[in-house]
XYZ file of C-alpha atoms in Angstrom:
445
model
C 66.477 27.340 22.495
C 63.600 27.248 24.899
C 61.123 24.353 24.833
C 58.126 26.454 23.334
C 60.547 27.632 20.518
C 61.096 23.861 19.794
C 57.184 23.405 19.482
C 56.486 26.136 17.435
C 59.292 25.472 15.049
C 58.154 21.636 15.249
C 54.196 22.798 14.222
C 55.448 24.871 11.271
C 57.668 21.913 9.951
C 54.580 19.605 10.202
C 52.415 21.886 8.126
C 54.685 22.728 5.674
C 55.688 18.836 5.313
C 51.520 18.506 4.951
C 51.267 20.809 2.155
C 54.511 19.685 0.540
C 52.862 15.979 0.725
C 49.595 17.178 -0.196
C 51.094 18.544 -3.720
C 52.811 15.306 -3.640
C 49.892 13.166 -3.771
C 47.684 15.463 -6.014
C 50.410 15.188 -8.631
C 51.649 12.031 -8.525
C 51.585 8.672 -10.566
C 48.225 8.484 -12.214
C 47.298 5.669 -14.583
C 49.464 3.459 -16.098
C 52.894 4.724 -15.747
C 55.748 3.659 -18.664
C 59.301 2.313 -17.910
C 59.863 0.537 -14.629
C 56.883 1.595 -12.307
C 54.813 -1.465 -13.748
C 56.847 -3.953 -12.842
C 57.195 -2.099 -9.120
C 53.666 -1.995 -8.571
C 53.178 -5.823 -10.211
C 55.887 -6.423 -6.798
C 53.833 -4.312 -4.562
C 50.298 -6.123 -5.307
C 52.114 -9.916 -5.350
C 55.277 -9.495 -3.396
C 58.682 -10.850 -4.731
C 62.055 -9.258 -6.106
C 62.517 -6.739 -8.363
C 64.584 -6.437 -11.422
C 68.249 -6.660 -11.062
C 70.121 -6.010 -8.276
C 67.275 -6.830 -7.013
C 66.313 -3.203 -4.933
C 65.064 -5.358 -1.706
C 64.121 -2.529 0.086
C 62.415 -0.787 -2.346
C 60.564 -4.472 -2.782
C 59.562 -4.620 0.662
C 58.040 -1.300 1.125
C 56.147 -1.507 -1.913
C 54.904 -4.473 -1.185
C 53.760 -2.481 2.525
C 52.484 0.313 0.879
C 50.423 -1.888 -0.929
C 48.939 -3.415 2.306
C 48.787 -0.341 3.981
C 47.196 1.646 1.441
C 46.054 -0.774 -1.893
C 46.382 0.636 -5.040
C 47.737 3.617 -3.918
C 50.148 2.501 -1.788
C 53.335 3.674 -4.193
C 51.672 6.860 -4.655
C 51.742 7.690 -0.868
C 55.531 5.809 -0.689
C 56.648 7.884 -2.945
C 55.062 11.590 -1.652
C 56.405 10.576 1.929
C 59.961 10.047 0.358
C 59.804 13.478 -1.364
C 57.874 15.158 1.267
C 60.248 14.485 3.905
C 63.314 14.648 1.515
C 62.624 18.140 0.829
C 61.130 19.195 4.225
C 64.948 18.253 5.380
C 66.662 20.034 2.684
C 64.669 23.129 3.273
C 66.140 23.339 7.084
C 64.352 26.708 7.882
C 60.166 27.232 7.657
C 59.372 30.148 6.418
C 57.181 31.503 3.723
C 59.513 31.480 1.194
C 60.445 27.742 1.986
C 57.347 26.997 1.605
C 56.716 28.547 -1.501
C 60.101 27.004 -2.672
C 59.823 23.358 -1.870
C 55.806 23.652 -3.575
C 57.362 25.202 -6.845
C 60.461 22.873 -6.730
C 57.944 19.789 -6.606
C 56.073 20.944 -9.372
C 59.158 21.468 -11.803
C 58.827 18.466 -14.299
C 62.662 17.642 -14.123
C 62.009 17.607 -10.130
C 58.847 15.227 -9.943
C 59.758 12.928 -12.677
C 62.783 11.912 -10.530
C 61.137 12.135 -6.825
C 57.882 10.775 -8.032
C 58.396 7.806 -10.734
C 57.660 4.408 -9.216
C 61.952 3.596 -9.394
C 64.490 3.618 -7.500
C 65.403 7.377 -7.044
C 63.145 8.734 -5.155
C 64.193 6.324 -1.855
C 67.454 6.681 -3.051
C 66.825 10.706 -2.767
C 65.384 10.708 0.354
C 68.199 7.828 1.981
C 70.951 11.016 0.504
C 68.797 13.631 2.513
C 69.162 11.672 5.907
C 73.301 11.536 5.397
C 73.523 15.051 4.398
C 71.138 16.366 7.413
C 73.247 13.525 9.977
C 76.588 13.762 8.542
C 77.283 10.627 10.442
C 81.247 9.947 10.978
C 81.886 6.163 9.876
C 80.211 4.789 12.292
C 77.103 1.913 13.199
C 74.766 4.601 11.586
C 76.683 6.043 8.519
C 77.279 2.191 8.098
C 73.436 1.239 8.062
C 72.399 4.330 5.897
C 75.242 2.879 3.453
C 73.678 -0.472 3.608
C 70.223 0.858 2.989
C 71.088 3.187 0.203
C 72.647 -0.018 -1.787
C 69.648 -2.187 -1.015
C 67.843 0.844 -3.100
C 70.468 0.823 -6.253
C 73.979 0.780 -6.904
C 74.547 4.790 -6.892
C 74.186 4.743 -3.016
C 78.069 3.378 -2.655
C 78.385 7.386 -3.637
C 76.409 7.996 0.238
C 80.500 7.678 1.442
C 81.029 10.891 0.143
C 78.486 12.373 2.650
C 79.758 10.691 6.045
C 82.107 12.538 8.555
C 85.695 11.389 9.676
C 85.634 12.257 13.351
C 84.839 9.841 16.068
C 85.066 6.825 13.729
C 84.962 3.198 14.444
C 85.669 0.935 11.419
C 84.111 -2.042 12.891
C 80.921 -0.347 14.252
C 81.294 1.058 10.236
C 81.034 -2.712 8.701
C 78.381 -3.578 11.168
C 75.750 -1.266 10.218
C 76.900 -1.900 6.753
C 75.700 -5.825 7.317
C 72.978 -4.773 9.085
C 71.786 -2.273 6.160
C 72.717 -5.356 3.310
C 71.214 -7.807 5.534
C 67.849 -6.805 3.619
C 69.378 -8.942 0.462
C 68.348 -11.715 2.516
C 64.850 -11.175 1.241
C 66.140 -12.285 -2.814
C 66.664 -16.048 -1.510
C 63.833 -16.207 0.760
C 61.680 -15.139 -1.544
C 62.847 -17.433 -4.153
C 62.653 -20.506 -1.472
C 58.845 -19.213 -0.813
C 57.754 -19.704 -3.990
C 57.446 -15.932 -4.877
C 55.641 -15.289 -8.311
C 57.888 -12.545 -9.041
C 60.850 -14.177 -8.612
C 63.434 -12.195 -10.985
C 66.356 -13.877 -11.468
C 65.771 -16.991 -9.340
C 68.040 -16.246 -6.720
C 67.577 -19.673 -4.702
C 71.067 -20.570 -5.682
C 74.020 -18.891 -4.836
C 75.227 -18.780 -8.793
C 71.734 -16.787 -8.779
C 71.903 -14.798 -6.297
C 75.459 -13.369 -7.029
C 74.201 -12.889 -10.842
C 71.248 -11.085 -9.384
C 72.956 -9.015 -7.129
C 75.916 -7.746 -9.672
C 73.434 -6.837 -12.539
C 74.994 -10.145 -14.715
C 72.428 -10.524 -16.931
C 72.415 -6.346 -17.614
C 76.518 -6.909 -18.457
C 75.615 -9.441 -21.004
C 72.846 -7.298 -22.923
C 74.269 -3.852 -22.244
C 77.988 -4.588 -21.538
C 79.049 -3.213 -25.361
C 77.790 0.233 -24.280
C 79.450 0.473 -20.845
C 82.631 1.257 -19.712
C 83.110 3.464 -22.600
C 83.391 7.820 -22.778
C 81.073 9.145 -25.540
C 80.688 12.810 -25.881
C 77.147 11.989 -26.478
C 75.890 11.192 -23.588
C 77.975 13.170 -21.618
C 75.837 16.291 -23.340
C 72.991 14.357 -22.711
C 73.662 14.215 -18.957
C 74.456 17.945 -19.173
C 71.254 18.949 -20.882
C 69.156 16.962 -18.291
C 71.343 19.128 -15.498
C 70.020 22.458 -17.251
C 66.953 21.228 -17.535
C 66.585 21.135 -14.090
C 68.414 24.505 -13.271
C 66.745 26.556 -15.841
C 65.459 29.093 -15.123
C 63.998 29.861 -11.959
C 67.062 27.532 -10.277
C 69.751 29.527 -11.195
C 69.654 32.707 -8.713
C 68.803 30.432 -5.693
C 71.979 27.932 -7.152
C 74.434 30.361 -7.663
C 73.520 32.450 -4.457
C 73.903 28.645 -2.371
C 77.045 27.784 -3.928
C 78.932 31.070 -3.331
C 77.291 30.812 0.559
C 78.505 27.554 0.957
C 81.933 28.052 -0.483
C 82.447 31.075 1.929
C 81.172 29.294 5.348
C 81.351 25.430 4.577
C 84.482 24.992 2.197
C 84.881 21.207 2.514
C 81.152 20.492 2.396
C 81.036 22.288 -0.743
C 83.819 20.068 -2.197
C 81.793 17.199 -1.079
C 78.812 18.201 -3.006
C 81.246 18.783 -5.972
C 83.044 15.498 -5.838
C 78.892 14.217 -5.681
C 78.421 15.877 -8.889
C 81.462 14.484 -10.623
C 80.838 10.948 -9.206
C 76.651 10.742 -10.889
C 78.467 12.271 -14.209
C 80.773 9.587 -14.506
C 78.261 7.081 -13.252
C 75.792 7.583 -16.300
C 78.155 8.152 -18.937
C 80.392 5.008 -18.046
C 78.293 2.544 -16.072
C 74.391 3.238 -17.360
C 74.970 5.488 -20.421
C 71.721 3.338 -21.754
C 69.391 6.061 -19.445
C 71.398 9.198 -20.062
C 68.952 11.782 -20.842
C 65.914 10.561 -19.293
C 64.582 10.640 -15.452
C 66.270 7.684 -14.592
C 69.825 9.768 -14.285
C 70.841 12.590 -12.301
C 69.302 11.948 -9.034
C 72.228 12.597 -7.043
C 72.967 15.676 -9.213
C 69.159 16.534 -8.331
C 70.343 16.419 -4.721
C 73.178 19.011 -5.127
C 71.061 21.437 -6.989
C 68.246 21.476 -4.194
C 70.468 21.688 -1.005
C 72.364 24.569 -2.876
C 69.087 25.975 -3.841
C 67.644 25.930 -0.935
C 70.622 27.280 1.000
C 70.213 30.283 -1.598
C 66.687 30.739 -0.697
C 67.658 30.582 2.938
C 70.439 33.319 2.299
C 68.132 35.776 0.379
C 65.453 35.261 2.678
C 67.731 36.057 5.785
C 69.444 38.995 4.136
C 65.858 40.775 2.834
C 62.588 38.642 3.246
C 60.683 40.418 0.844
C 63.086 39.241 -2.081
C 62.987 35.378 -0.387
C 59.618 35.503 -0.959
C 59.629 37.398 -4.535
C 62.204 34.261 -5.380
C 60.218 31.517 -4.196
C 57.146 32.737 -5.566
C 58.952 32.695 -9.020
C 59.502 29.176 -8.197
C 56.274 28.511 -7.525
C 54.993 30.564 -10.815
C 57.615 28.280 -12.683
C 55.968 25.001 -11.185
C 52.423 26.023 -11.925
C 53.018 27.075 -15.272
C 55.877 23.978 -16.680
C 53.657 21.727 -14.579
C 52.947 18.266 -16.682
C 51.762 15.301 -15.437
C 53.618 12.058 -14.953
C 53.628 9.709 -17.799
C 50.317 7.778 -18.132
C 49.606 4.935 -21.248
C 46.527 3.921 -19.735
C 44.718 4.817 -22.636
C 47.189 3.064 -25.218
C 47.550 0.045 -22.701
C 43.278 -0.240 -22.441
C 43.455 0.015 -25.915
C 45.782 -2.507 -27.043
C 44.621 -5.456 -24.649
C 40.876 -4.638 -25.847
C 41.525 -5.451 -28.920
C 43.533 -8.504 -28.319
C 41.800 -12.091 -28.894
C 40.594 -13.797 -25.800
C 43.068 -16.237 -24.515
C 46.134 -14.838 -26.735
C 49.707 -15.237 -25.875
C 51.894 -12.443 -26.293
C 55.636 -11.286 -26.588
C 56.445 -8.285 -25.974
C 59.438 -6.717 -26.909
C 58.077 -3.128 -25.440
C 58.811 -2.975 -21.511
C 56.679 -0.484 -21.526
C 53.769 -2.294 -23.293
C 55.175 -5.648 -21.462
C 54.676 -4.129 -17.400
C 51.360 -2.190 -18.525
C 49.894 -5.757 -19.177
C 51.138 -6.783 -15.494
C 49.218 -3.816 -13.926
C 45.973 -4.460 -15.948
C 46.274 -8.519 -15.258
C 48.365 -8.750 -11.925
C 47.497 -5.433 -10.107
C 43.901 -5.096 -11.268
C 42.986 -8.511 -11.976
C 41.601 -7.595 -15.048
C 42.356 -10.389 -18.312
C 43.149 -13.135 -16.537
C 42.864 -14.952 -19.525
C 45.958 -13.834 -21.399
C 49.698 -14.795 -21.341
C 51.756 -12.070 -20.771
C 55.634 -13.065 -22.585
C 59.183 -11.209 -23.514
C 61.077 -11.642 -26.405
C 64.118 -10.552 -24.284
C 63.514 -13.119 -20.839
C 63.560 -16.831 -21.355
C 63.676 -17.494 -18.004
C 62.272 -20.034 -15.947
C 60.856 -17.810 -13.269
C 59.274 -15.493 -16.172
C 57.191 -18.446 -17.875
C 56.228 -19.702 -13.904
C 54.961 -16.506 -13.819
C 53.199 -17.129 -16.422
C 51.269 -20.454 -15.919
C 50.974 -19.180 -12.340
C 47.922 -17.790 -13.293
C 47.185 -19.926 -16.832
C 48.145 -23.318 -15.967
C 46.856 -24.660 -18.839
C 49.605 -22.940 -21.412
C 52.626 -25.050 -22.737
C 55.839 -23.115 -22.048
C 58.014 -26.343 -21.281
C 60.573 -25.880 -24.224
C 63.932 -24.634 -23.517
C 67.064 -23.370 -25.792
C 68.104 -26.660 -25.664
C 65.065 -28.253 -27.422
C 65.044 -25.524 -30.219
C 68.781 -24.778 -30.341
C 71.726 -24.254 -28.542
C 73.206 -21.122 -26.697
C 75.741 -20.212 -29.431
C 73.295 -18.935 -31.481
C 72.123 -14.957 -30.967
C 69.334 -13.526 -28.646
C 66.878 -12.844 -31.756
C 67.281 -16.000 -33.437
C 66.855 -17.871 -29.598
C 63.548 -15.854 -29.408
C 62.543 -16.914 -32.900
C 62.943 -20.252 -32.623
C 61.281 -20.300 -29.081
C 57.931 -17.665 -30.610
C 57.396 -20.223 -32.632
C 58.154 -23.364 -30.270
C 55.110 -21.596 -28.072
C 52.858 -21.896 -31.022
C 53.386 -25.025 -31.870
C 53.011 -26.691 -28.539
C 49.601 -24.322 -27.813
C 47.404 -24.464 -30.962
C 44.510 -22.783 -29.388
C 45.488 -19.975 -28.393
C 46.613 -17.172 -30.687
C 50.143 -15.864 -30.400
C 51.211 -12.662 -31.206
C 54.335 -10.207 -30.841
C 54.228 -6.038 -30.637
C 56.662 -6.268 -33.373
């Protein structure tokens, strides 16, 4: 391939990652988005450790994007994850990949998974990089491995992905510390006094908790390790969600292409598939059905759709184009945005009483308040609380910022750690009134 070839082909991946980025950022986060991405941009704006395990690499470059680009700084994270994800998956530039990877990104089941403020998106992209490499286990496959688990526990599944030639175990296990060296960050940020400090992880007790998800065993432990029918539907709705109906040709064409030239990859991909189904219905059956699951499954679908798209295109270009333009007609028309409760979040913290304490019992509600106090420094006079977090760190958090509020009482001064989480919470509501008479508590009970 001569050197002017490379350019060329170089030029027309650049623009089509531009536009692909461009659509990225246009329909992105807006607003106040529910679940998770709260507390993610709380960590980008203030630094500090996320929710258990911990993610620290998602912590650290949200906490860059945030100095690189301010407010929106996980905005731009994210559309550089996707962009480049899909730029990779895509392989060839042509017109119809183009059209493809813009109608793909508009797909709601597509862009609530690549652009949420979580986990899955990195986690996406980190997949991408093995699957384009195909590194053998060595120092690399070993430091992609790493990375992927210092994004969430579903990148253990990255093995799958990794070649057998040329291996060397220990070069393997030292990319693999390398990669997990980034859980470093937990302690250190506990020993510098970070605000967001979840889970305390100055101790090693802490840290171990932190890093195996303890305190998610305790709450949701009756609900994993179990097989319900269920949830397995549920995962299997989301999948057709995401393949219906402008996925299936490009799918189907992929798979059978792949089976014929590439019969161990596809088994790969397969064994992928399998692995993410048994993942949500055993380990985190509390998400099945929502945009928290099926990211890896996500993954299959696009490389096999896109190596359709390739395969049509290649065998008549007029009907690659025809089928990515459905796929971009698709997009345009099922097109949504991303959750925003700006609105209900402005809303309910205009109408609460200045200086009021509240526990909430809503995450949703609960990391809304952190954006408007934390990320845009707007009521800085009231207490933000859980009903479900006790926790030291949590109520430092707290008079962090309003120094003047009483949250010194423990279990131990209004009961005793037999009795249950609601009657704890109760006892400790009520604790927080008594010891701050003026200012007005309230729950979103």
């Amino acid at each position: 391939m001569t050197h002017s070839h490379w350019s060329s082909r170089s030029i027309v991946a650049a623009l089509c990652f531009l536009m692909v980025f461009i659509i990225a950022i246009l329909t992105g986060q807006r607003g106040i988005p529910i679940e998770d991405g709260g507390e993610f941009l709380t960590v980008a704006r203030l630094g500090g450790i996320n929710h258990p395990p911990g993610l620290p690499l998602l912590s650290l470059l949200s906490r860059l994007s945030w100095i690189l680009f301010g407010s929106e700084g996980l905005k731009v994270l994210f559309a550089l994850a996707a962009a480049s994800a899909l730029i990779m998956i895509a392989n060839k530039y042509t017109l119809s990949a183009l059209l493809f990877l813009s109608g793909v990104l508009l797909l709601p089941s597509v862009a609530g998974r690549l652009l949420i403020w979580d986990a899955y998106g990195i986690l996406f992209l980190i997949c991408t990089v093995a699957y384009f490499r195909k590194p053998p286990f060595n120092l690399e496959a070993g430091f992609l491995l790493g990375l992927a688990l210092a994004i969430h526990p579903q990148g253990i599944f990255l093995i799958v992905l990794f070649g057998f030639k040329r291996s060397s175990i220990l070069q393997f296990f030292s990319g693999l510390l390398l990669g997990l060296s980034l859980y470093i960050a937990l302690p250190l940020y506990s020993a510098s006094g970070a605000i967001v400090d979840w889970g305390s992880t100055g101790t090693v007790g802490n840290f171990v908790r932190q890093i195996t998800a303890g305190g998610y065993r305790e709450v949701y432990g009756g609900r994993m390790f179990g097989i319900s029918i269920d949830i397995l539907l549920l995962h299997l709705a989301v999948l057709w969600k995401i393949v219906w109906p402008v996925l299936v040709l490009p799918l189907i064409t992929g798979a059978v292409v792949l089976f014929r030239s590439n019969r161990k990859l596809m088994i790969r991909l397969e064994i992928l598939v399998v692995l993410d189904l048994l993942f949500v219905v055993i380990i985190n059956p509390m998400a099945a059905g929502t945009t928290q699951t099926a990211i890896l499954s996500l993954f299959v679908i696009l490389v096999l759709a896109a190596a359709g798209m390739n395969a049509i295109n290649s065998w008549k270009r007029p009907a690659g184009v025809i089928a990515a333009g459905a796929v971009l007609a698709a997009g345009i028309l099922q097109w949504t945005p991303l959750p925003d409760q700006e609105n209900e979040i402005k809303e309910y913290f205009t109408s609460a009483p200045f200086e009021s304490i509240i526990f909430f019992s809503s995450n949703d509600l609960l990391y809304g308040g952190w954006i408007l106090k934390y990320a845009e420094d707007r009521r800085p006079d009231i207490v933000l609380l859980s009903t479900g977090n006790f926790s030291g760190w949590f109520e430092r958090m707290a008079t962090w910022f309003n120094p003047d509020v009483d949250l010194s009482a423990g279990v131990l001064d209004v009961g005793d750690f037999s009795m249950s989480r609601e009657e704890l919470a109760g006892r400790l509501i009520n604790r927080t009134i008594q010891d701050n008479p003026n200012r007005p508590v309230f729950t979103d009970l």
